Structures are given as structure tokens and as C-alpha cells.
Coordinates of C-alpha atoms in Angstrom, one line a residue:
X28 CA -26.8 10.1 12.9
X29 CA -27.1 9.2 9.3
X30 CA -28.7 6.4 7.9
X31 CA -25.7 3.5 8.7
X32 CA -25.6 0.4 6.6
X33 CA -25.0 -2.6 9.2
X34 CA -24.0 -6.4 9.1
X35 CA -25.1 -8.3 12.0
X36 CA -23.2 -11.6 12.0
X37 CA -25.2 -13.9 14.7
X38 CA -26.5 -17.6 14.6
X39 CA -28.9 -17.1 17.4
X40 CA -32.0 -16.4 15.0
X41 CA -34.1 -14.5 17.9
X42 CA -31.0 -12.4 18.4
X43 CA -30.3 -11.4 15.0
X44 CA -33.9 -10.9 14.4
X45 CA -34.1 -8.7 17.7
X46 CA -30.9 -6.3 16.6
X47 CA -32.3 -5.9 12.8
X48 CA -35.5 -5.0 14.1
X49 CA -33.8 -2.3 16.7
X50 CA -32.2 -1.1 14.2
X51 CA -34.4 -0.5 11.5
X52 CA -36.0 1.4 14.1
X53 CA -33.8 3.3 14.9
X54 CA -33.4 4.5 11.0
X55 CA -30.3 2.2 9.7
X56 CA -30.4 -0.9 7.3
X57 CA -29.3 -4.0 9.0
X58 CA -28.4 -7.2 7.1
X59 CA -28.2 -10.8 8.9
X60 CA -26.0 -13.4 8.4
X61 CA -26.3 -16.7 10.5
X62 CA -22.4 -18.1 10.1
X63 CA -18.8 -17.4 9.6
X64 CA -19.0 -18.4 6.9
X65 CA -21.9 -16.5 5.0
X66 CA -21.1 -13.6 7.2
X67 CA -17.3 -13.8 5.6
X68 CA -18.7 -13.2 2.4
X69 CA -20.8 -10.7 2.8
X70 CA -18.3 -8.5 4.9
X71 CA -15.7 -9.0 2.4
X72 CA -17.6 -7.3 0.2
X73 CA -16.9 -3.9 2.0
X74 CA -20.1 -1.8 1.5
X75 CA -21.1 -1.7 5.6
X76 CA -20.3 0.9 7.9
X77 CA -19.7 -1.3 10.9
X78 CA -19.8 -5.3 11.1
X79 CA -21.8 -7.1 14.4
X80 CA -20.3 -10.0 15.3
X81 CA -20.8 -12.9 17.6
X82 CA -17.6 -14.9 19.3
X83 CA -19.3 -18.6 19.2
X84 CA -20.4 -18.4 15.4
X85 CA -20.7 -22.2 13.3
X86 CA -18.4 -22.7 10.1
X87 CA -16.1 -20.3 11.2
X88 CA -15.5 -18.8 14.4
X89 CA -15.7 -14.8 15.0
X90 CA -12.1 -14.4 15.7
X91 CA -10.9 -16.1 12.5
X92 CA -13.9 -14.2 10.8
X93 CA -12.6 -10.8 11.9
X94 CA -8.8 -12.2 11.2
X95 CA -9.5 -12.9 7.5
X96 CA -11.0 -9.7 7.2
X97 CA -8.3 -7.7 8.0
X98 CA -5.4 -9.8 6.1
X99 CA -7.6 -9.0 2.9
X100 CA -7.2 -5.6 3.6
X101 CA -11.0 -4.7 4.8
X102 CA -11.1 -2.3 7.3
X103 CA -14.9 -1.8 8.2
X104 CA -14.9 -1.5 12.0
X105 CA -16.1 -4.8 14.0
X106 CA -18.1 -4.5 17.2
X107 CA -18.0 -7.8 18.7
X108 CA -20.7 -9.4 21.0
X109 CA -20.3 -12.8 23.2
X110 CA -21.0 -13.9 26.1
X111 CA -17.3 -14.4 26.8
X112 CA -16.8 -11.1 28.8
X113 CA -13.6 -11.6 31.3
X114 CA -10.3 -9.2 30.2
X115 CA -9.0 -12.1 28.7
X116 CA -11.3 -12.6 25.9
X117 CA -11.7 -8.7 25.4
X118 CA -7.7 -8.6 24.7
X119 CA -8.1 -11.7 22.4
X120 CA -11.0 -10.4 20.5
X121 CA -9.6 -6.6 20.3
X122 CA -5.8 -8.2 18.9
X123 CA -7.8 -10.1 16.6
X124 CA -8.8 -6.9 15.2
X125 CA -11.8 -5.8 16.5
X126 CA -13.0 -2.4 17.2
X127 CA -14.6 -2.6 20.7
X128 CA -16.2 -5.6 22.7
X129 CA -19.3 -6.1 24.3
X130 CA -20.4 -8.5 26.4
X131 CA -23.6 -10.2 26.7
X132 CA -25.9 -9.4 28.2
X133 CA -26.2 -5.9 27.2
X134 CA -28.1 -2.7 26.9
X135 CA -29.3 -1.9 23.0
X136 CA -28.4 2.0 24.0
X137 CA -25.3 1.0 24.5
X138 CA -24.2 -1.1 22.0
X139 CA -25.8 1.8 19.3
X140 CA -24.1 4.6 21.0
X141 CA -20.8 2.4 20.4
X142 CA -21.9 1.7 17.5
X143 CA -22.4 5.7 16.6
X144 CA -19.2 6.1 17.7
X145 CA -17.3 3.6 15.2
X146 CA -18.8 5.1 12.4
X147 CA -17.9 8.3 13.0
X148 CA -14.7 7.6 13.3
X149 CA -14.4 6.1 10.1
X150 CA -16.2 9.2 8.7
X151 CA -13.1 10.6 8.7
X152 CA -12.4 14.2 8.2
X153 CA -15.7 15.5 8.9
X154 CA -15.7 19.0 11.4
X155 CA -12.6 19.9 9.9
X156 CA -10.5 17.3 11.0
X157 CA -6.8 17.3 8.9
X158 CA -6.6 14.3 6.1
X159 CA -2.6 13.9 7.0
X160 CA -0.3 14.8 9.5
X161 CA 3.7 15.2 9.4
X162 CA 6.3 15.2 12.0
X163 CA 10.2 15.4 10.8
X164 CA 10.0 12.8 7.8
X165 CA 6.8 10.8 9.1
X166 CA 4.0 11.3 7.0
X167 CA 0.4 9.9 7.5
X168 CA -2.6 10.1 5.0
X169 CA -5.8 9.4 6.5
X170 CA -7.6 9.3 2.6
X171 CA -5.3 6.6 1.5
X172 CA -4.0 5.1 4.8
X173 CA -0.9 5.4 3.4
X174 CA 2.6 6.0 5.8
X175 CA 5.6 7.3 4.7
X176 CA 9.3 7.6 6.8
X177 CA 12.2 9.5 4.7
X178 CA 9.9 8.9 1.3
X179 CA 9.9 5.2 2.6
X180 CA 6.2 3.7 2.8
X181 CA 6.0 1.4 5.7
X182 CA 2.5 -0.6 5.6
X183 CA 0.7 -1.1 8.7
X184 CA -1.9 -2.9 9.9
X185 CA -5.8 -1.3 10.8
X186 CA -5.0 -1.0 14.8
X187 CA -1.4 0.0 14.2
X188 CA -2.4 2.6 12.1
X189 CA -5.0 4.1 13.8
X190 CA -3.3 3.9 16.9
X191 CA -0.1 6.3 14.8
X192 CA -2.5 8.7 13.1
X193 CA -3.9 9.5 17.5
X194 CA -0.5 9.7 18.4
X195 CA 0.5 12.0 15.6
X196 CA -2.9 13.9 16.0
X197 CA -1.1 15.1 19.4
X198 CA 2.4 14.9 18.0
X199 CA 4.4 16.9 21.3
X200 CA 2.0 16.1 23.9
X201 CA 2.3 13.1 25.8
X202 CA -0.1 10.5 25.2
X203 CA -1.3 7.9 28.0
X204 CA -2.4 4.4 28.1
X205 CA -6.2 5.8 29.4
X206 CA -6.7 8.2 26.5
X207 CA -5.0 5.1 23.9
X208 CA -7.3 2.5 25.5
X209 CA -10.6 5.0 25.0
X210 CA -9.4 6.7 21.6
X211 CA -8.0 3.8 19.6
X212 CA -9.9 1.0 20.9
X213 CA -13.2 2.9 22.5
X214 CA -13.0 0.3 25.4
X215 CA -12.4 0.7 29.1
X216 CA -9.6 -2.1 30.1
X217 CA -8.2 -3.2 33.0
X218 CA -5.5 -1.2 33.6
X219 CA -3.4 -3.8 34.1
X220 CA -3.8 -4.9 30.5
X221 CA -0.7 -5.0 28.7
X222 CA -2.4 -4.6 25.2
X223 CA -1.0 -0.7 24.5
X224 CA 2.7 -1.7 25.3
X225 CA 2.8 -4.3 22.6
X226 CA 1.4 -2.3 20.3
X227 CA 3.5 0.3 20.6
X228 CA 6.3 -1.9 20.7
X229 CA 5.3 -3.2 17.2
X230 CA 4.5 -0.2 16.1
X231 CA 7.8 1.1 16.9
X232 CA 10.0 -1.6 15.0
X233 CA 7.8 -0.7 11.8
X234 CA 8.5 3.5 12.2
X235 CA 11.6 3.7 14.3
X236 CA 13.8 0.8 12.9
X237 CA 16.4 1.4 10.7
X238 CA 16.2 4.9 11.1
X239 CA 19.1 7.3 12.9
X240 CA 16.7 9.0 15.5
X241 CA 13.3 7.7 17.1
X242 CA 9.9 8.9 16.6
X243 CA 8.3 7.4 19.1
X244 CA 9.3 7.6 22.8
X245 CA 8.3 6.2 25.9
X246 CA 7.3 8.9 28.8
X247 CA 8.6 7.0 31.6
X248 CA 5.3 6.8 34.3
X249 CA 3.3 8.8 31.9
X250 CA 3.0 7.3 28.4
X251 CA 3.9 8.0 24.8
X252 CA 4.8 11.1 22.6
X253 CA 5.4 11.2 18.9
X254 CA 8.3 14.2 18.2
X255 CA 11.1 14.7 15.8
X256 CA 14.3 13.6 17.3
X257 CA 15.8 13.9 20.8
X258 CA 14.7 11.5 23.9
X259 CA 11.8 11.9 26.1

């Protein structure tokens, strides 16, 4: 893996200090910031590959952290850490918009293989991977996140557009919940989790609304498929 450049947001000195060390050992350049606050700044400043962030943070909690973040338009992916590990609190941190969730107590293989895995995904189009994908008038542009219906942009938020470009990556093929869950969000949920559904419901009102003929449709007991036209 290349050399990553990593913000660890953490008020629990021993902590941070424990995850910088790991990973400068393990090659990567780890910065620390001990508050919402400080860690705010920093973050906003965009030049990490992935952000490290504790729930129970002073000045300014880790939700409302990662919230900020993402109404000012950064997009660097956010693996949060806390001790607050029930389904409940991994929904609210991932609709916060967060990346993946781990709770504490955890392995440090783990959490860099995670790690590893939300870097490479923003990598982008490395292995050959398309830049933009089209189906009927829906266009996607993974250089300048940028999504277009009928010439029409239609601006999205982080999740809701990464969860599109996966389900226009397999445009024709049905898409389930499962492969969603592990794809767009790299997390394991309870499957009884309604977090996908509301998604794609939002999702849909952005791409489908006002328009004569839907893009995305439900495959009853199965999942999602993104095609021109028709019903599933």
C-alpha cells in the first residue's frame, strides 16, 4: 500500500499516541488532533487520505465533526472509532456520513485493513476502472463527481453518490442490500437495518423525479437495478 497521509482525531492522549505510532510503523504519516474542534480544522483542509475519528470528542462532538465536513463539500473518507458499538449508533454514525464504523475495542489489523480499503476506493480509477458511466440520459463522472439527467446536473451528497456510481457500475444486474451494505458502506449490518431503503428512497426523488420514466427500480425480494426505462 502506498504511503497514506492520516488524521487521527482522538482526545484520549495514550490512544492517539498508540495509533500514530502503529502507523508510522506501518509506513504512513499520521497527524493527531485532540478535539472537534482542532481536528475540524485540520480535516477541512483536505490533504488526508482517510480521517480517524472518535464519537465522544470535547468542543465538538464526532458526529457534528463529520457533519460539517461534508456540508463544506470535503469528501475524505471518515473511519469512525467509539466505544458506542450497538446497530444503533453504527446507523447514526454511518448517516452522519461516515465511511465505516468500528467499535472499541478493536484489533489494529483490522482497523488498517479498513483503512486500506477506504483509500483505495477513493483512489479511483486505478486497474482500469471507467471514470464515468451512462445509462439512457444518466450520466456519472467519477473525476468531477458530477451527475447529469437529460443535460440536467442533479447534485448529490458523498453517500448518495457513491451509492449511484455502484449501482450504475452494474447498471442491468440486480443489486442487493448485502453487496450495498459491504460495497458502499464496507460494514456488515444487521440485516434488519433499514439504512439502504432510505437511501435509495432519497436517492430516487433526486434522479427519478420529474422525469417521464424511472431509473431506479425496486426488485421486489431481491433488491435494486439501475436500467433505462421499463419496470422491474
Amino acid at each position: 500500500m502506498p504511503e497514506m497521509r492520516l488524521l487521527i482525531i482522538e482526545d484520549d492522549r495514550e490512544a492517539a499516541a498508540y495509533l500514530s505510532k502503529a502507523f508510522r510503523e506501518a509506513g504512513h504519516v499520521a497527524d493527531t488532533a485532540g478535539d472537534g474542534l482542532d481536528g475540524y480544522a485540520l480535516a477541512r483542509e483536505g490533504a488526508y487520505d482517510v480521517l480517524v475519528v472518535d464519537r465522544m470528542l470535547p468542543k465538538l462532538d464526532g458526529l457534528s465533526l463529520i457533519r460539517s465536513l461534508r456540508e463544506q463539500g470535503v469528501e475524505t473518507p471518515v473511519l469512525i472509532l467509539s466505544a458506542l458499538g450497538q446497530v444503533d449508533d453504527r446507523v447514526k454514525g454511518l448517516k452522519a456520513g461516515g465511511d465505516d464504523y468500528l467499535p472499541k475495542p478493536y484489533a489494529f489489523s483490522e482497523l488498517m485493513a479498513r483503512i486500506e480499503v477506504l483509500a483505495r476506493r477513493r483512489g479511483g480509477g486505478a486497474g482500469g476502472e471507467p471514470t464515468a458511466y451512462r445509462v439512457g440520459d444518466l450520466e456519472l463522472d467519477r473525476l468531477s463527481h458530477r451527475v447529469t439527467r437529460g443535460g440536467q446536473e442533479i447534485p448529490l451528497q458523498p453517500r448518495e453518490f457513491r451509492l449511484l456510481e455502484y449501482l450504475m457500475r452494474h447498471a442491468g444486474q440486480v443489486v442487493t442490500r448485502t453487496m450495498l451494505l459491504e460495497h458502499v458502506w464496507d460494514y456488515h449490518f444487521d440485516p434488519q437495518t433499514n439504512v439502504i431503503d432510505v437511501h435509495v428512497s432519497r436517492l430516487r426523488g433526486k434522479i427519478d423525479k420529474g422525469f417521464e420514466r424511472p431509473m431506479i427500480h425496486t426488485v421486489r425480494g431481491a433488491g435494486y437495478m439501475v436500467r433505462a426505462g421499463g419496470e422491474a
